[in-house]
mmCIF file of C-alpha atoms in Angstrom:
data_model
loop_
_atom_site.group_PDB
_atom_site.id
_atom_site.type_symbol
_atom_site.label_atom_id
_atom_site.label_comp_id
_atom_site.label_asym_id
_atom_site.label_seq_id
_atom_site.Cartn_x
_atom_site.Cartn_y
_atom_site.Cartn_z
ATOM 1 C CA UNK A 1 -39.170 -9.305 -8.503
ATOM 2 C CA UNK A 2 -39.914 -11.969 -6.502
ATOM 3 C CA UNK A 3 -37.959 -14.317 -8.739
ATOM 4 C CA UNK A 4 -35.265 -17.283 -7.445
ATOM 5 C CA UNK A 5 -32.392 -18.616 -9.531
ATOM 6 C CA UNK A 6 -31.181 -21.926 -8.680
ATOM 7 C CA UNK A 7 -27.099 -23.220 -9.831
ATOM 8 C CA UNK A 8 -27.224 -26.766 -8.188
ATOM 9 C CA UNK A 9 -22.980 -27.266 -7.466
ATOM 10 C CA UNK A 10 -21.076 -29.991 -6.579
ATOM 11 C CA UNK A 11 -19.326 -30.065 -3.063
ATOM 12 C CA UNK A 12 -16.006 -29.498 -4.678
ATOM 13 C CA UNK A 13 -17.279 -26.626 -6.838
ATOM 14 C CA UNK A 14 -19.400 -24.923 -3.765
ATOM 15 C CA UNK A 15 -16.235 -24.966 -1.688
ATOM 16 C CA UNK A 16 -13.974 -23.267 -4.501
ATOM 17 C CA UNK A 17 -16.567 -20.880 -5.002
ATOM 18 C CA UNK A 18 -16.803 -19.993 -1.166
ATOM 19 C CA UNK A 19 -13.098 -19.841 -1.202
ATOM 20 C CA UNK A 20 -13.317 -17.184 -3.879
ATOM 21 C CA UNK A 21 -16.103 -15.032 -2.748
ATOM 22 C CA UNK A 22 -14.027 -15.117 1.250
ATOM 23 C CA UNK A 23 -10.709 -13.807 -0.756
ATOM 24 C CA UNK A 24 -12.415 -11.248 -2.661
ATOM 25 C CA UNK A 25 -14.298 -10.097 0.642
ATOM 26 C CA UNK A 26 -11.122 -10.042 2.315
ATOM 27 C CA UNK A 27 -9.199 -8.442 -0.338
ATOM 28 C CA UNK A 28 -11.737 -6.020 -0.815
ATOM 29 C CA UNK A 29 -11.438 -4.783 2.847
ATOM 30 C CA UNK A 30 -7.872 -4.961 2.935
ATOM 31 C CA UNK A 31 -7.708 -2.612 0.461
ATOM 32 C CA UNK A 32 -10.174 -0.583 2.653
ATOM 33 C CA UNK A 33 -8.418 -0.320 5.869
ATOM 34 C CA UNK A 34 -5.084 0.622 3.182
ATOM 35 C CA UNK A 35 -6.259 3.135 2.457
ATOM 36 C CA UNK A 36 -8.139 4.951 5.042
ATOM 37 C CA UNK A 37 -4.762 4.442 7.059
ATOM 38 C CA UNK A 38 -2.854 6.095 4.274
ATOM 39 C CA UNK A 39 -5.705 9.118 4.270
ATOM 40 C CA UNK A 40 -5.224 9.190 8.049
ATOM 41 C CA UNK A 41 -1.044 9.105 7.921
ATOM 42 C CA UNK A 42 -1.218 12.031 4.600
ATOM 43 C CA UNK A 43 -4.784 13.494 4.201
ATOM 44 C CA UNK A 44 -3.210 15.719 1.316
ATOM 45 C CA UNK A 45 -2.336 12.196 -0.516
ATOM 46 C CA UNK A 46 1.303 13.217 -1.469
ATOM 47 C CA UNK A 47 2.652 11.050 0.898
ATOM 48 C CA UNK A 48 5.367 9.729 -1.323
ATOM 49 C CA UNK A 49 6.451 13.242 -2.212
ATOM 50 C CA UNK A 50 7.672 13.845 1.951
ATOM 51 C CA UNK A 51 10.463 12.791 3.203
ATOM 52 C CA UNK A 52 10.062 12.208 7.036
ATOM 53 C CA UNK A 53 6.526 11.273 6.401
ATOM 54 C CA UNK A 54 4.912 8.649 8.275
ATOM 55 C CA UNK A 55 4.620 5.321 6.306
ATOM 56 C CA UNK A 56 3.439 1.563 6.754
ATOM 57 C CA UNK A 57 5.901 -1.177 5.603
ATOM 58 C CA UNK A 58 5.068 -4.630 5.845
ATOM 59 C CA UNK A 59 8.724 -6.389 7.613
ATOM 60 C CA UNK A 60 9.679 -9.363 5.686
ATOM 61 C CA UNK A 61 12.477 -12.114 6.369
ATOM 62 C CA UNK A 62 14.533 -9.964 3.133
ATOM 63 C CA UNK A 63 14.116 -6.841 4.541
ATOM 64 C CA UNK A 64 11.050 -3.650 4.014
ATOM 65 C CA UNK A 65 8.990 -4.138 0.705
ATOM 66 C CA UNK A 66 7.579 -0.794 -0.689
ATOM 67 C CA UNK A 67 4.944 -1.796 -3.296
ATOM 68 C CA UNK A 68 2.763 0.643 -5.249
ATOM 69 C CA UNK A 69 -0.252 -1.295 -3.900
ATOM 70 C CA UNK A 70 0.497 -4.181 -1.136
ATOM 71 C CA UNK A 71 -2.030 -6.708 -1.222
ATOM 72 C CA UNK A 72 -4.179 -8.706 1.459
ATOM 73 C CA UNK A 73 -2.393 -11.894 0.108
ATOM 74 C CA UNK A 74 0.854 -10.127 0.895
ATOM 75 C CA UNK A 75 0.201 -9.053 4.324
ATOM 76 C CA UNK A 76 -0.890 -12.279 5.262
ATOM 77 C CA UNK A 77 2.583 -13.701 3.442
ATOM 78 C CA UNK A 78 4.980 -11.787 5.201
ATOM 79 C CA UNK A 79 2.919 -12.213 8.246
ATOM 80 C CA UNK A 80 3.623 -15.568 8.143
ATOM 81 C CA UNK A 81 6.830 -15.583 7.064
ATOM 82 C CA UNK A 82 7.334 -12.732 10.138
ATOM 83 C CA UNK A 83 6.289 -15.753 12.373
ATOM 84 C CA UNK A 84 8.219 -18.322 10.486
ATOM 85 C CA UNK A 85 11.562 -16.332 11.217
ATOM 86 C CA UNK A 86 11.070 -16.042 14.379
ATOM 87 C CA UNK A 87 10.422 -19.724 15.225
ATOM 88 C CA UNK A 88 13.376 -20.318 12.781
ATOM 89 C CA UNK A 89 15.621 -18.063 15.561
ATOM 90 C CA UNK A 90 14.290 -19.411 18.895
ATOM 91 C CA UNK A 91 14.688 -23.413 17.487
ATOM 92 C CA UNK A 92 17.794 -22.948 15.735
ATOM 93 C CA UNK A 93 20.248 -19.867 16.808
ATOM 94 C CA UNK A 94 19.045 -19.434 20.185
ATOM 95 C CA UNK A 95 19.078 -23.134 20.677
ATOM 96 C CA UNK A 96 22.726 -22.854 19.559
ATOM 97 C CA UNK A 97 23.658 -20.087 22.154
ATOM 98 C CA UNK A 98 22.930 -22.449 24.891
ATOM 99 C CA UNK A 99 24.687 -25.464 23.177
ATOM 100 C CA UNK A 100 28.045 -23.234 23.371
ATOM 101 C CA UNK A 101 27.153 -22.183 26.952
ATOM 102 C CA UNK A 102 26.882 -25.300 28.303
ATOM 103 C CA UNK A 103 29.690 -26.452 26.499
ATOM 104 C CA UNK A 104 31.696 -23.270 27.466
ATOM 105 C CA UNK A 105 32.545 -22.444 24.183
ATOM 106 C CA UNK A 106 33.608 -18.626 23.437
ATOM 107 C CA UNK A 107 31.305 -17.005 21.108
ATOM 108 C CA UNK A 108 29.619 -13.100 20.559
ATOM 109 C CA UNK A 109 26.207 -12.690 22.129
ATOM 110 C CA UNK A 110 23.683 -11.982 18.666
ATOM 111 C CA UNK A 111 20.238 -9.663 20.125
ATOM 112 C CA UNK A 112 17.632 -10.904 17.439
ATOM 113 C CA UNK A 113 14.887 -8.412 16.515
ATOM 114 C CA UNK A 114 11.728 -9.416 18.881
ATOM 115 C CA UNK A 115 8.412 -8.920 16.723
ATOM 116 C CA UNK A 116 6.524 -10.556 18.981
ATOM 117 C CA UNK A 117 4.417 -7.635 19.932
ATOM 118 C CA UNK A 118 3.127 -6.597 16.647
ATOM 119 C CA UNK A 119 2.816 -10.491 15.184
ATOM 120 C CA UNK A 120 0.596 -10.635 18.576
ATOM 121 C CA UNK A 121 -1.470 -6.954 17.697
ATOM 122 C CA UNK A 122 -1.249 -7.932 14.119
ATOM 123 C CA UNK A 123 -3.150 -11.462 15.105
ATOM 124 C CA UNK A 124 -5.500 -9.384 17.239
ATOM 125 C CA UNK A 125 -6.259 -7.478 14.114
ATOM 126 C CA UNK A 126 -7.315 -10.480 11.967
ATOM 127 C CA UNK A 127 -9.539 -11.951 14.821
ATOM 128 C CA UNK A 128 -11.455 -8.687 14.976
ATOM 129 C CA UNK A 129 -11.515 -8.362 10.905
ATOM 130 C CA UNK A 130 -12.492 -12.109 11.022
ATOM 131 C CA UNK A 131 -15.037 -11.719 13.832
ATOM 132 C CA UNK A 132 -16.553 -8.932 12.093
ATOM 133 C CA UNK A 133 -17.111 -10.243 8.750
ATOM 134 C CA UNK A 134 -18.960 -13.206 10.577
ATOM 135 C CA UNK A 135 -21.429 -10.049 12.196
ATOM 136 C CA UNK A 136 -22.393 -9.985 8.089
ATOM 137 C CA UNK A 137 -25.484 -7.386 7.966
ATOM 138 C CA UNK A 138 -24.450 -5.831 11.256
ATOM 139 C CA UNK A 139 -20.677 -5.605 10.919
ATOM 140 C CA UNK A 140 -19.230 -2.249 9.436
ATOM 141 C CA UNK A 141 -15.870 0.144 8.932
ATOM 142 C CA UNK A 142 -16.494 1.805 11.219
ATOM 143 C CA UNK A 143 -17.656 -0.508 13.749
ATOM 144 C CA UNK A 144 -14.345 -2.709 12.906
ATOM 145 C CA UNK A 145 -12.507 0.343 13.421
ATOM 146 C CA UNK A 146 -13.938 1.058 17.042
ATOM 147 C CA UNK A 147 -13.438 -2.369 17.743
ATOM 148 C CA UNK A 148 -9.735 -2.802 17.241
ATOM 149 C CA UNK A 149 -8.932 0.825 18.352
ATOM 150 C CA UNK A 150 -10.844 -0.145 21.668
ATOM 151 C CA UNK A 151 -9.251 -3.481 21.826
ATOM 152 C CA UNK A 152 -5.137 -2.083 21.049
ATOM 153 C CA UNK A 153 -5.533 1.585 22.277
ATOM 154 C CA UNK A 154 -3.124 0.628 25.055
ATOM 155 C CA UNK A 155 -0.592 -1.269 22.955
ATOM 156 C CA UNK A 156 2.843 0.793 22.336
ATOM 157 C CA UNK A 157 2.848 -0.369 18.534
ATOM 158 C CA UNK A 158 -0.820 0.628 17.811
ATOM 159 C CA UNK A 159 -1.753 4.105 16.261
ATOM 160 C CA UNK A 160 -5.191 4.661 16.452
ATOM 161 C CA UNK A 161 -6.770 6.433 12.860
ATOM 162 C CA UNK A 162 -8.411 9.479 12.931
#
């Protein structure tokens, strides 16, 4: 109708109000991408009744989570944490390896898991997700989706959907 309402805010109050509104936008597609991967993995939707099936879990420094829903916030929690541990094993047990090599003490080789490769696709991901959001009228699902199966098709940890 034509009409324009007009909330004057504060800078404080404008900024927690963008905040919110990016969150919810982000949430909101994270819960998108969920679950058209989970109708891609299990079209039938029993997926949880298969054993064998193909799942996502999201690693964590305590081990796999399974969570009826898994959030954005959660991803991006155990990504971090994902990044965290491995910084904590280069600086500190790696660090130690050579310490009792140089020293010549006698001690058993540890292998540490490497998730360098998906924390690196992963962080593709959100740049993509991020980039796209910024396209605002123009971005889209399904453009997203071309966009990050084009990017990763190549990688040995990506599974296109679809």
């Amino acid at each position: 109708n034509g009409k324009t309402i007009s909330s004057p805010l504060d800078g404080k109050d404008a900024s927690a109000l963008r905040d919110a509104l990016s969150k919810s936008v982000y949430q909101r597609l994270f819960t998108h991408v969920v679950q058209r991967v989970n109708e891609s993995l299990d079209p039938r939707g029993d997926l949880a009744l298969h054993t064998g099936s193909k799942s996502v879990g999201i690693l964590d420094i305590y081990g796999f989570e399974s969570f009826q829903e898994n959030g954005f916030d959660q991803l991006l929690i155990n990504f971090a944490n994902e990044n965290l541990q491995g910084l904590f094993n280069d600086q500190v047990f790696q660090a130690e390896e050579k310490m009792y090599d140089a020293e010549q003490v006698p001690f058993s080789q540890t292998d540490f898991p490497n998730n360098d490769k998906c924390l690196s696709l992963m962080n593709g991901i959100f740049k993509l997700m991020h980039d796209e959001c910024l396209r605002m009228n123009a971005g889209s699902d399904k453009s997203l989706a071309s966009h990050i199966t084009q990017r990763h098709k190549n990688e040995p940890h990506f599974v296109p959907c679809g």
